[in-house]
PDB file of C-alpha atoms in Angstrom:
ATOM      1  CA  MET A 207      52.463-115.084  69.098  1.00  0.00           C
ATOM      2  CA  ALA A 208      53.275-117.717  66.476  1.00  0.00           C
ATOM      3  CA  GLU A 209      50.822-120.112  68.122  1.00  0.00           C
ATOM      4  CA  TRP A 210      48.006-118.404  66.237  1.00  0.00           C
ATOM      5  CA  ARG A 211      49.482-119.645  62.973  1.00  0.00           C
ATOM      6  CA  LEU A 212      48.864-123.258  63.922  1.00  0.00           C
ATOM      7  CA  PRO A 213      46.048-124.890  61.960  1.00  0.00           C
ATOM      8  CA  MET A 214      44.797-126.591  65.099  1.00  0.00           C
ATOM      9  CA  PRO A 215      41.307-125.343  66.038  1.00  0.00           C
ATOM     10  CA  LYS A 216      41.778-126.517  69.595  1.00  0.00           C
ATOM     11  CA  LEU A 217      44.925-124.413  69.939  1.00  0.00           C
ATOM     12  CA  LYS A 218      42.980-121.375  68.748  1.00  0.00           C
ATOM     13  CA  GLU A 219      40.237-122.063  71.263  1.00  0.00           C
ATOM     14  CA  ILE A 220      42.741-122.418  74.066  1.00  0.00           C
ATOM     15  CA  LEU A 221      44.473-119.212  73.041  1.00  0.00           C
ATOM     16  CA  ARG A 222      41.110-117.474  72.907  1.00  0.00           C
ATOM     17  CA  LEU A 223      40.222-118.632  76.422  1.00  0.00           C
ATOM     18  CA  TYR A 224      43.703-117.647  77.499  1.00  0.00           C
ATOM     19  CA  HIS A 225      43.182-114.112  76.251  1.00  0.00           C
ATOM     20  CA  GLU A 226      39.663-113.933  77.654  1.00  0.00           C
ATOM     21  CA  GLY A 227      40.707-115.299  81.035  1.00  0.00           C
ATOM     22  CA  GLY A 228      43.729-113.049  81.233  1.00  0.00           C
ATOM     23  CA  MET A 229      47.439-113.661  81.081  1.00  0.00           C
ATOM     24  CA  SER A 230      47.608-114.000  84.857  1.00  0.00           C
ATOM     25  CA  ARG A 231      45.841-117.372  84.782  1.00  0.00           C
ATOM     26  CA  ARG A 232      48.561-119.418  83.017  1.00  0.00           C
ATOM     27  CA  ALA A 233      46.796-122.736  83.564  1.00  0.00           C
ATOM     28  CA  ILE A 234      47.504-124.285  80.214  1.00  0.00           C
TER      29      ILE A 234
END
């Protein structure tokens, strides 16, 4: 995912929660 390349710390946190919560959540 290219989203990880973004310098935004919030984006990284969201992606981290996304991975931890599972890809079936999709509540972003």
